[in-house]
Amino acid sequence: MAKPVTQFVCSACGATHKKWAGRCDACGEWNSIQEETPLSMGPGAKGLGGMKGKGMALTDLATEERPPARDGSGIAEFDRVLGGGLVGASATLVGGDPGIGKSTLLLQAAASFARTGLKVIYVSGEEATAQVRMRAQRLGLGDSPVKLAAETNLRDILTTLDTEKPDLVVIDSIQTMWLDTVDSAPGSVSQVRAAAHELVSFAKRKGVSVMLVGHVTKEGQIAGPRVVEHMVDTVLYFEGERGHQFRILRSVKNRFGPADEIGVFEMTGGGLAEVPNPSALFLSDRQARAPGSVVFAGIEGTRPVLVEVQALVAPSSLSQPRRAVVGWDGGRLSMILAVLEARVGISFQGLDVYLNIAGGMRISEPAADLAVAAALLSAREDEALPATCVVFGELSLSGALRPVSQAENRLKEARKLGFSSAIAPEGCKITDGADMDLKLMPDLARFTGDIFGAG
Ligand code: TYD
Ligand code: MG
């Protein structure tokens, strides 16, 4: 008889190892490896053993398929991120740091869906029903016909769902759910994986949409959501800085719509409020004509968003000057500093550099390169850009400026918010300049020379 085998699983990436180690070879994460009894390798497990199944149905690519029907929640920012509303029998994961507002968001969404006539069940594994009810009343949702339960045993949950046949179930959170057939603690990778698998296959089989809440810490320490990402149709991340009131719901994967779409919310005393015009909000605290401040005309998903890029450059007392970034990629900052030094001879040696995206926004678009370079130069030269100017463009290592997509959309949004000039790469496709004063630049040398008289 085979001995019970245990294996070691990385909670960040799900890779399995024969031995415990402090660091996962597969993803490089520290302290993420946990001991587990694998699902299919306990004593007596035989695999399929050569037995025949009942086969599967094959169809053609040409089979007629209509776009999926969608239900709107009435919260426009939420529906937008889903790709235009909730798709029936879909599975969605909403991940985010603890305390960021996932339960609040999903309770509000559940209540909204219920008000449109969907049958909605909200299952909390973290709070008692009285707590959820109190929160709902505080959010002014007390009259919404959502059904509540506080339960963590998935067998009991699925039994009720099977008889109730709701349209939507919210599970808050996947880390608290457990199956009595899996021999490890709730929150472990095996439990989270098995629970998510049960819920997702239930959704597909019974035509019920499920939304799973998943906690992730910045260090990826808590087990689960990464392995769940592959099972679900849609992965949304709810992000924001704890000290800021802005929250951004971002789709990182969506089988039914565009990825990278964002919805913007504000956390208020009465729950999450929609922010229909994020650009105005992100720019609301901006000091016009401050050195180091540049407005970047970005695109998030399908929507243009203006954000302020702030840089501070100061003499350093350290032998290894500081490079600190909030809301952008640190590696990309080093690259831009290197390009400035190598291609236009502007050095940041002996200078501390701080870069911040205002409002708690996180940007990953390469189109922000030129705005970052402009903010760095502006801070270093202590010279402000015109207050009415927006900047966008990708920087290549040669110092050339690469055109970016959707230039006209970026300009239109800038125009709408009262900006009258723009600096952009020469190759951008712009047939309708939207009445803007355009400065199109071929490379970084022209840019530094024309705008800052440097280089
Ligand atoms: P919560 O939804 O419980 O976060 P998560 O489920 O992601 O852990 O929200 C937690 C924070 O939100 C909490 O610190 C208080 C704050 N909050 C408000 O500011 N206003 C509100 O109306 C609510 C319900 C919460
Ligand atoms: Mg919660």
Short mmCIF file of C-alpha atoms and ligand atoms in Angstrom, two decimals:
data_model
loop_
_atom_site.label_atom_id
_atom_site.label_comp_id
_atom_site.label_asym_id
_atom_site.label_seq_id
_atom_site.Cartn_x
_atom_site.Cartn_y
_atom_site.Cartn_z
CA MET A 1 0.00 0.00 0.00
CA ALA A 2 1.27 3.44 -0.85
CA LYS A 3 2.25 5.69 2.03
CA PRO A 4 0.21 8.89 2.33
CA VAL A 5 2.26 11.39 0.37
CA THR A 6 2.46 15.01 1.35
CA GLN A 7 3.63 17.70 -0.99
CA PHE A 8 4.68 21.30 -0.61
CA VAL A 9 2.69 23.87 -2.50
CA CYS A 10 3.50 27.52 -3.13
CA SER A 11 0.55 29.65 -2.07
CA ALA A 12 1.51 32.40 -4.48
CA CYS A 13 1.83 30.49 -7.75
CA GLY A 14 0.54 27.00 -6.92
CA ALA A 15 3.77 25.22 -7.92
CA THR A 16 4.42 21.96 -6.10
CA HIS A 17 7.72 20.97 -4.55
CA LYS A 18 9.01 17.74 -3.02
CA LYS A 19 10.63 19.53 -0.07
CA TRP A 20 9.89 22.62 1.94
CA ALA A 21 11.97 25.65 1.05
CA GLY A 22 12.05 29.24 2.19
CA ARG A 23 11.65 30.50 -1.34
CA CYS A 24 9.63 29.15 -4.25
CA ASP A 25 11.85 28.29 -7.25
CA ALA A 26 8.98 28.81 -9.64
CA CYS A 27 7.91 32.35 -8.77
CA GLY A 28 10.62 33.58 -6.41
CA GLU A 29 8.17 34.33 -3.59
CA TRP A 30 9.49 34.00 -0.01
CA ASN A 31 7.75 32.09 2.81
CA SER A 32 4.92 30.99 0.57
CA ILE A 33 5.41 27.21 0.66
CA GLN A 34 2.99 25.12 2.71
CA GLU A 35 2.71 21.40 3.37
CA GLU A 36 -0.39 19.70 1.99
CA THR A 37 -1.93 16.33 1.29
CA PRO A 38 -2.69 16.31 -2.41
CA LEU A 39 -6.28 15.73 -3.45
CA SER A 40 -5.76 12.83 -5.80
CA MET A 41 -2.76 11.16 -4.20
CA GLY A 42 -4.10 9.95 -0.88
CA PRO A 43 -3.98 6.22 -0.10
CA GLY A 44 -5.96 4.21 -2.58
CA ALA A 45 -6.07 6.83 -5.33
CA LYS A 46 -5.92 5.12 -8.70
CA GLY A 47 -6.40 7.82 -11.33
CA LEU A 48 -8.71 6.87 -14.20
CA GLY A 49 -7.40 3.32 -14.28
CA GLY A 50 -8.10 2.88 -18.01
CA MET A 51 -11.88 2.96 -17.52
CA LYS A 52 -13.87 4.47 -20.38
CA GLY A 53 -15.99 7.59 -19.86
CA LYS A 54 -19.12 8.45 -21.80
CA GLY A 55 -17.30 10.66 -24.34
CA MET A 56 -17.83 14.27 -25.22
CA ALA A 57 -19.85 16.22 -27.79
CA LEU A 58 -17.97 17.98 -30.60
CA THR A 59 -19.24 21.03 -32.49
CA ASP A 60 -18.05 23.26 -35.34
CA LEU A 61 -16.52 26.72 -35.07
CA ALA A 62 -19.34 27.98 -37.28
CA THR A 63 -22.01 27.16 -34.70
CA GLU A 64 -24.27 30.15 -34.25
CA GLU A 65 -23.62 31.84 -30.90
CA ARG A 66 -25.28 35.03 -29.79
CA PRO A 67 -23.44 37.49 -27.50
CA PRO A 68 -24.19 36.65 -23.87
CA ALA A 69 -27.18 38.33 -22.25
CA ARG A 70 -26.20 40.80 -19.56
CA ASP A 71 -27.85 42.18 -16.47
CA GLY A 72 -26.93 45.69 -15.38
CA SER A 73 -26.59 46.39 -11.66
CA GLY A 74 -27.41 50.05 -12.04
CA ILE A 75 -23.94 50.89 -10.69
CA ALA A 76 -22.49 52.09 -13.96
CA GLU A 77 -18.83 51.94 -12.89
CA PHE A 78 -19.27 48.32 -11.76
CA ASP A 79 -21.10 47.26 -14.93
CA ARG A 80 -18.46 48.88 -17.10
CA VAL A 81 -15.68 46.83 -15.51
CA LEU A 82 -17.67 43.63 -16.02
CA GLY A 83 -17.79 44.52 -19.72
CA GLY A 84 -21.34 45.89 -19.75
CA GLY A 85 -23.09 43.98 -16.97
CA LEU A 86 -23.25 40.56 -15.38
CA VAL A 87 -23.17 37.54 -17.68
CA GLY A 88 -25.34 34.59 -16.66
CA ALA A 89 -23.55 31.49 -15.28
CA SER A 90 -20.28 33.40 -15.04
CA ALA A 91 -17.66 33.16 -12.32
CA THR A 92 -15.93 36.33 -11.14
CA LEU A 93 -13.12 36.78 -8.63
CA VAL A 94 -12.81 40.12 -6.87
CA GLY A 95 -9.37 40.33 -5.27
CA GLY A 96 -7.80 43.00 -3.14
CA ASP A 97 -6.03 43.88 0.08
CA PRO A 98 -7.90 43.29 3.33
CA GLY A 99 -9.84 46.38 4.37
CA ILE A 100 -9.85 47.97 0.94
CA GLY A 101 -13.65 47.71 0.60
CA LYS A 102 -14.44 44.44 -1.20
CA SER A 103 -17.29 43.47 1.12
CA THR A 104 -18.75 46.95 0.88
CA LEU A 105 -18.55 46.94 -2.92
CA LEU A 106 -20.10 43.50 -3.32
CA LEU A 107 -22.85 44.16 -0.79
CA GLN A 108 -23.75 47.32 -2.70
CA ALA A 109 -23.60 45.47 -6.02
CA ALA A 110 -25.66 42.55 -4.65
CA ALA A 111 -28.30 44.96 -3.35
CA SER A 112 -28.41 46.76 -6.70
CA PHE A 113 -28.76 43.55 -8.67
CA ALA A 114 -31.52 42.40 -6.31
CA ARG A 115 -33.39 45.65 -6.85
CA THR A 116 -33.39 45.07 -10.59
CA GLY A 117 -35.27 41.82 -9.96
CA LEU A 118 -32.48 39.24 -9.86
CA LYS A 119 -32.55 36.69 -7.08
CA VAL A 120 -29.36 37.32 -5.10
CA ILE A 121 -27.81 35.47 -2.17
CA TYR A 122 -24.92 36.93 -0.18
CA VAL A 123 -22.94 34.39 1.83
CA SER A 124 -20.52 35.78 4.38
CA GLY A 125 -17.91 33.52 5.89
CA GLU A 126 -16.30 36.35 7.79
CA GLU A 127 -19.09 38.29 9.44
CA ALA A 128 -22.28 37.34 11.24
CA THR A 129 -25.53 38.10 9.43
CA ALA A 130 -26.32 40.79 12.02
CA GLN A 131 -23.09 42.57 11.13
CA VAL A 132 -23.82 42.41 7.40
CA ARG A 133 -27.37 43.60 8.02
CA MET A 134 -26.14 46.53 10.09
CA ARG A 135 -23.72 47.51 7.37
CA ALA A 136 -26.45 47.24 4.75
CA GLN A 137 -28.68 49.52 6.79
CA ARG A 138 -25.89 52.02 7.21
CA LEU A 139 -25.42 51.97 3.43
CA GLY A 140 -29.13 52.59 2.93
CA LEU A 141 -29.66 49.14 1.42
CA GLY A 142 -31.90 47.76 4.16
CA ASP A 143 -34.91 47.46 1.84
CA SER A 144 -33.15 45.51 -0.90
CA PRO A 145 -34.41 41.92 -1.31
CA VAL A 146 -30.95 40.29 -0.98
CA LYS A 147 -30.92 37.03 1.03
CA LEU A 148 -28.15 36.71 3.60
CA ALA A 149 -26.37 33.79 5.20
CA ALA A 150 -23.30 33.35 7.39
CA GLU A 151 -21.81 29.98 6.47
CA THR A 152 -18.46 28.46 5.58
CA ASN A 153 -19.31 24.82 4.93
CA LEU A 154 -19.53 24.52 1.17
CA ARG A 155 -21.65 21.36 1.25
CA ASP A 156 -24.35 23.23 3.21
CA ILE A 157 -24.04 26.29 0.99
CA LEU A 158 -24.41 24.32 -2.25
CA THR A 159 -27.39 22.39 -0.87
CA THR A 160 -29.25 25.64 -0.22
CA LEU A 161 -28.21 27.15 -3.55
CA ASP A 162 -29.47 24.05 -5.29
CA THR A 163 -32.98 24.45 -3.87
CA GLU A 164 -33.10 28.27 -3.94
CA LYS A 165 -31.78 28.57 -7.52
CA PRO A 166 -30.60 32.19 -7.32
CA ASP A 167 -29.33 34.21 -10.29
CA LEU A 168 -26.28 35.49 -8.40
CA VAL A 169 -24.34 34.32 -5.36
CA VAL A 170 -21.67 36.37 -3.62
CA ILE A 171 -19.17 34.34 -1.58
CA ASP A 172 -17.25 36.52 0.90
CA SER A 173 -14.58 35.22 1.04
CA ILE A 174 -13.20 32.18 -0.78
CA GLN A 175 -10.49 31.84 1.91
CA THR A 176 -13.07 31.09 4.59
CA MET A 177 -14.83 28.31 2.65
CA TRP A 178 -14.05 24.66 3.30
CA LEU A 179 -14.97 21.24 1.95
CA ASP A 180 -15.32 18.38 4.39
CA THR A 181 -13.70 16.09 1.82
CA VAL A 182 -10.43 18.01 1.80
CA ASP A 183 -8.05 17.29 4.60
CA SER A 184 -6.48 20.68 5.25
CA ALA A 185 -7.34 23.94 6.97
CA PRO A 186 -9.61 26.60 5.45
CA GLY A 187 -7.48 29.17 3.64
CA SER A 188 -4.88 26.61 2.52
CA VAL A 189 -4.22 26.29 -1.19
CA SER A 190 -5.98 22.88 -1.39
CA GLN A 191 -9.12 24.17 0.31
CA VAL A 192 -9.27 27.39 -1.68
CA ARG A 193 -8.64 25.57 -4.93
CA ALA A 194 -11.20 22.85 -4.19
CA ALA A 195 -13.83 25.32 -2.94
CA ALA A 196 -13.39 27.55 -5.99
CA HIS A 197 -13.58 24.55 -8.29
CA GLU A 198 -16.84 23.39 -6.67
CA LEU A 199 -18.38 26.86 -6.91
CA VAL A 200 -17.29 27.49 -10.49
CA SER A 201 -18.54 24.12 -11.72
CA PHE A 202 -21.80 24.67 -9.81
CA ALA A 203 -22.16 28.02 -11.60
CA LYS A 204 -21.67 26.44 -15.02
CA ARG A 205 -23.88 23.44 -14.30
CA LYS A 206 -26.81 25.29 -12.76
CA GLY A 207 -26.62 28.59 -14.61
CA VAL A 208 -25.94 30.62 -11.47
CA SER A 209 -23.46 33.51 -11.54
CA VAL A 210 -20.97 33.50 -8.69
CA MET A 211 -18.77 36.29 -7.39
CA LEU A 212 -15.92 35.24 -5.14
CA VAL A 213 -14.10 37.64 -2.85
CA GLY A 214 -10.41 36.88 -2.41
CA HIS A 215 -7.97 38.57 -0.09
CA VAL A 216 -4.49 39.17 -1.40
CA THR A 217 -1.78 40.90 0.50
CA LYS A 218 0.89 42.93 -1.27
CA GLU A 219 3.36 40.14 -0.47
CA GLY A 220 1.01 37.50 -1.93
CA GLN A 221 1.23 35.77 1.45
CA ILE A 222 -2.32 34.56 1.78
CA ALA A 223 -3.12 31.40 -0.08
CA GLY A 224 -5.43 31.12 -2.96
CA PRO A 225 -6.51 33.83 -5.33
CA ARG A 226 -3.64 33.26 -7.76
CA VAL A 227 -4.68 29.66 -8.29
CA VAL A 228 -8.33 30.69 -8.54
CA GLU A 229 -7.58 33.20 -11.32
CA HIS A 230 -7.30 30.40 -13.87
CA MET A 231 -10.66 28.90 -12.99
CA VAL A 232 -12.89 31.95 -13.25
CA ASP A 233 -14.11 33.91 -16.28
CA THR A 234 -13.36 37.33 -14.90
CA VAL A 235 -10.77 38.62 -12.45
CA LEU A 236 -11.25 42.04 -10.94
CA TYR A 237 -8.85 43.75 -8.58
CA PHE A 238 -10.00 46.37 -6.15
CA GLU A 239 -7.12 48.67 -5.39
CA GLY A 240 -6.31 51.97 -3.79
CA GLU A 241 -4.18 53.47 -1.08
CA ARG A 242 -5.58 53.01 2.40
CA GLY A 243 -5.10 56.71 3.22
CA HIS A 244 -6.86 57.86 0.04
CA GLN A 245 -10.58 57.73 -0.49
CA PHE A 246 -10.28 56.69 -4.18
CA ARG A 247 -10.76 53.05 -5.06
CA ILE A 248 -10.19 51.56 -8.49
CA LEU A 249 -11.84 48.39 -9.68
CA ARG A 250 -9.75 46.98 -12.51
CA SER A 251 -10.45 43.99 -14.74
CA VAL A 252 -7.23 42.06 -15.25
CA LYS A 253 -8.93 39.18 -17.05
CA ASN A 254 -12.34 39.09 -18.69
CA ARG A 255 -13.63 36.37 -21.00
CA PHE A 256 -16.66 38.56 -21.74
CA GLY A 257 -15.16 42.01 -22.24
CA PRO A 258 -12.05 44.15 -22.46
CA ALA A 259 -9.36 43.63 -19.84
CA ASP A 260 -7.78 46.62 -18.11
CA GLU A 261 -11.09 48.42 -17.88
CA ILE A 262 -11.38 50.51 -14.74
CA GLY A 263 -14.21 51.74 -12.57
CA VAL A 264 -13.50 54.52 -10.11
CA PHE A 265 -15.14 54.86 -6.71
CA GLU A 266 -14.81 57.06 -3.69
CA MET A 267 -15.08 55.54 -0.19
CA THR A 268 -17.44 57.75 1.78
CA GLY A 269 -19.16 57.40 5.16
CA GLY A 270 -22.14 55.99 3.27
CA GLY A 271 -20.22 53.38 1.29
CA LEU A 272 -18.70 53.52 -2.19
CA ALA A 273 -19.82 56.35 -4.43
CA GLU A 274 -19.29 56.25 -8.18
CA VAL A 275 -16.88 58.70 -9.75
CA PRO A 276 -18.15 59.22 -13.28
CA ASN A 277 -15.41 61.68 -14.21
CA PRO A 278 -12.15 60.38 -12.73
CA SER A 279 -9.90 62.85 -14.56
CA ALA A 280 -11.51 65.80 -12.78
CA LEU A 281 -11.10 64.01 -9.47
CA PHE A 282 -7.46 63.01 -10.01
CA LEU A 283 -6.56 66.55 -10.98
CA SER A 284 -8.65 68.30 -8.35
CA ASP A 285 -5.80 68.89 -5.88
CA ARG A 286 -3.29 69.91 -8.48
CA GLN A 287 -1.28 73.06 -8.03
CA ALA A 288 -0.97 74.68 -11.42
CA ARG A 289 2.54 75.54 -12.57
CA ALA A 290 4.42 73.61 -9.91
CA PRO A 291 7.85 72.34 -10.99
CA GLY A 292 7.86 68.53 -11.15
CA SER A 293 4.15 68.29 -11.87
CA VAL A 294 3.03 67.05 -15.29
CA VAL A 295 -0.40 65.96 -16.48
CA PHE A 296 -0.35 62.63 -18.30
CA ALA A 297 -3.15 61.87 -20.75
CA GLY A 298 -3.59 58.13 -20.27
CA ILE A 299 -5.95 55.38 -21.38
CA GLU A 300 -7.27 52.78 -18.95
CA GLY A 301 -9.13 50.06 -20.80
CA THR A 302 -11.44 51.93 -23.14
CA ARG A 303 -11.54 55.19 -21.25
CA PRO A 304 -9.18 58.17 -21.27
CA VAL A 305 -8.00 59.31 -17.85
CA LEU A 306 -5.85 62.30 -16.97
CA VAL A 307 -3.55 61.94 -14.00
CA GLU A 308 -0.87 64.06 -12.44
CA VAL A 309 2.69 62.72 -12.40
CA GLN A 310 4.75 64.32 -9.62
CA ALA A 311 8.53 64.22 -9.35
CA LEU A 312 10.88 65.56 -6.73
CA VAL A 313 14.62 65.73 -7.30
CA ALA A 314 16.86 66.73 -4.39
CA PRO A 315 20.59 66.55 -3.59
CA SER A 316 21.36 63.27 -1.85
CA SER A 317 23.50 62.69 1.20
CA LEU A 318 23.64 58.99 0.43
CA SER A 319 26.37 57.28 -1.55
CA GLN A 320 23.57 55.35 -3.29
CA PRO A 321 20.90 58.01 -3.98
CA ARG A 322 17.29 57.12 -3.35
CA ARG A 323 14.87 56.12 -6.12
CA ALA A 324 11.35 55.93 -4.70
CA VAL A 325 8.21 55.33 -6.79
CA VAL A 326 4.54 55.22 -5.88
CA GLY A 327 1.99 54.17 -8.51
CA TRP A 328 4.47 53.32 -11.25
CA ASP A 329 7.09 50.71 -12.05
CA GLY A 330 10.48 51.22 -10.36
CA GLY A 331 12.33 49.43 -13.15
CA ARG A 332 10.80 51.69 -15.74
CA LEU A 333 11.92 54.76 -13.75
CA SER A 334 15.52 53.49 -13.78
CA MET A 335 15.22 53.00 -17.52
CA ILE A 336 14.05 56.56 -18.09
CA LEU A 337 16.81 57.97 -15.90
CA ALA A 338 19.33 55.94 -17.90
CA VAL A 339 17.94 57.13 -21.24
CA LEU A 340 18.04 60.76 -20.05
CA GLU A 341 21.67 60.33 -19.07
CA ALA A 342 22.85 58.35 -22.09
CA ARG A 343 20.90 60.09 -24.87
CA VAL A 344 20.69 63.72 -23.79
CA GLY A 345 23.44 63.86 -21.17
CA ILE A 346 21.21 64.88 -18.28
CA SER A 347 22.48 63.11 -15.21
CA PHE A 348 20.72 62.41 -11.93
CA GLN A 349 23.90 61.32 -10.18
CA GLY A 350 24.05 62.44 -6.58
CA LEU A 351 20.35 63.29 -6.65
CA ASP A 352 17.50 61.57 -4.83
CA VAL A 353 14.53 60.97 -7.13
CA TYR A 354 10.95 60.55 -5.95
CA LEU A 355 8.09 59.84 -8.32
CA ASN A 356 4.44 59.75 -7.40
CA ILE A 357 1.19 59.27 -9.31
CA ALA A 358 -1.27 61.55 -7.56
CA GLY A 359 -4.55 60.27 -6.13
CA GLY A 360 -3.44 56.71 -5.42
CA MET A 361 -3.74 55.71 -9.09
CA ARG A 362 -1.43 53.04 -10.51
CA ILE A 363 -0.25 53.38 -14.09
CA SER A 364 1.25 50.65 -16.22
CA GLU A 365 0.99 52.16 -19.70
CA PRO A 366 4.33 52.75 -21.47
CA ALA A 367 2.69 55.88 -22.89
CA ALA A 368 3.45 57.51 -19.53
CA ASP A 369 7.23 57.47 -20.24
CA LEU A 370 7.33 60.94 -21.71
CA ALA A 371 5.21 62.41 -18.91
CA VAL A 372 7.58 60.86 -16.36
CA ALA A 373 10.63 62.17 -18.21
CA ALA A 374 8.99 65.59 -18.35
CA ALA A 375 8.23 65.55 -14.62
CA LEU A 376 11.82 64.52 -13.82
CA LEU A 377 13.28 67.25 -16.02
CA SER A 378 10.85 69.83 -14.73
CA ALA A 379 11.78 68.98 -11.14
CA ARG A 380 15.50 68.94 -11.88
CA GLU A 381 15.48 72.25 -13.80
CA ASP A 382 12.97 73.75 -11.34
CA GLU A 383 10.91 74.87 -14.29
CA ALA A 384 7.17 74.27 -14.56
CA LEU A 385 5.39 73.19 -17.72
CA PRO A 386 2.47 75.39 -18.85
CA ALA A 387 -0.54 74.64 -16.65
CA THR A 388 -2.70 73.92 -19.69
CA CYS A 389 -0.44 71.24 -21.18
CA VAL A 390 -0.80 67.43 -21.23
CA VAL A 391 1.96 64.98 -22.17
CA PHE A 392 2.05 61.41 -23.50
CA GLY A 393 4.40 59.16 -25.47
CA GLU A 394 6.54 56.06 -25.16
CA LEU A 395 10.29 56.35 -24.90
CA SER A 396 12.58 53.86 -26.58
CA LEU A 397 16.09 53.10 -25.35
CA SER A 398 17.54 54.98 -28.30
CA GLY A 399 15.88 58.16 -27.06
CA ALA A 400 13.33 58.15 -29.89
CA LEU A 401 9.68 58.80 -29.09
CA ARG A 402 7.29 56.06 -30.13
CA PRO A 403 3.73 56.84 -31.12
CA VAL A 404 1.01 55.48 -28.83
CA SER A 405 -2.55 54.36 -29.50
CA GLN A 406 -5.72 56.41 -29.14
CA ALA A 407 -3.97 59.79 -29.34
CA GLU A 408 -7.19 61.52 -30.37
CA ASN A 409 -9.11 60.12 -27.42
CA ARG A 410 -6.43 61.37 -25.08
CA LEU A 411 -6.57 64.83 -26.63
CA LYS A 412 -10.36 64.94 -26.51
CA GLU A 413 -10.39 64.18 -22.80
CA ALA A 414 -7.75 66.85 -22.20
CA ARG A 415 -9.77 69.37 -24.18
CA LYS A 416 -12.85 68.50 -22.16
CA LEU A 417 -11.01 69.30 -18.94
CA GLY A 418 -9.78 72.66 -20.18
CA PHE A 419 -6.28 71.81 -21.44
CA SER A 420 -5.25 73.59 -24.60
CA SER A 421 -1.85 72.15 -25.52
CA ALA A 422 -0.20 68.76 -25.75
CA ILE A 423 3.25 67.28 -26.20
CA ALA A 424 3.26 63.94 -28.00
CA PRO A 425 5.41 61.72 -30.27
CA GLU A 426 5.67 62.73 -33.92
CA GLY A 427 4.27 59.48 -35.33
CA CYS A 428 0.92 59.66 -33.52
CA LYS A 429 -2.12 59.35 -35.76
CA ILE A 430 -3.96 62.61 -35.24
CA THR A 431 -6.37 63.79 -37.89
CA ASP A 432 -8.60 65.70 -35.54
CA GLY A 433 -6.41 67.67 -33.17
CA ALA A 434 -9.48 68.77 -31.20
CA ASP A 435 -8.41 72.42 -31.32
CA MET A 436 -5.23 71.76 -29.38
CA ASP A 437 -1.85 73.40 -29.71
CA LEU A 438 0.16 70.26 -30.58
CA LYS A 439 3.91 69.92 -30.15
CA LEU A 440 4.89 66.70 -31.90
CA MET A 441 8.41 65.53 -31.07
CA PRO A 442 10.61 62.96 -32.85
CA ASP A 443 12.91 62.25 -29.91
CA LEU A 444 14.00 63.11 -26.41
CA ALA A 445 16.73 65.51 -27.56
CA ARG A 446 14.20 67.73 -29.35
CA PHE A 447 11.92 67.50 -26.36
CA THR A 448 14.50 68.60 -23.78
CA GLY A 449 15.83 71.29 -26.08
CA ASP A 450 12.46 72.77 -27.05
CA ILE A 451 10.70 72.51 -23.73
CA PHE A 452 13.45 72.98 -21.17
CA GLY A 453 16.24 74.53 -23.21
CA ALA A 454 18.50 71.80 -21.87
CA GLY A 455 20.45 68.81 -23.21
P1 TYD B 1 -14.64 46.28 3.80
O1 TYD B 1 -15.64 46.30 2.72
O2 TYD B 1 -14.98 45.54 5.04
O3 TYD B 1 -13.23 45.75 3.26
P2 TYD B 1 -12.78 44.27 2.79
O4 TYD B 1 -14.00 43.44 2.63
O5 TYD B 1 -12.03 44.50 1.51
O6 TYD B 1 -11.87 43.74 3.83
O7 TYD B 1 -14.33 47.80 4.12
C1 TYD B 1 -13.40 48.11 5.05
C2 TYD B 1 -13.17 49.60 5.25
O8 TYD B 1 -14.06 50.45 4.60
C3 TYD B 1 -13.31 49.85 6.73
O9 TYD B 1 -12.03 50.21 7.21
C4 TYD B 1 -14.27 50.99 6.85
C5 TYD B 1 -14.44 51.51 5.47
N1 TYD B 1 -15.84 51.90 5.21
C6 TYD B 1 -16.16 53.23 5.01
O10 TYD B 1 -15.31 54.11 5.04
N2 TYD B 1 -17.46 53.58 4.73
C7 TYD B 1 -18.44 52.64 4.68
O11 TYD B 1 -19.61 53.00 4.43
C8 TYD B 1 -18.10 51.28 4.92
C9 TYD B 1 -19.15 50.20 4.88
C10 TYD B 1 -16.80 50.95 5.16
MG MG B 2 -14.58 41.79 3.82
#
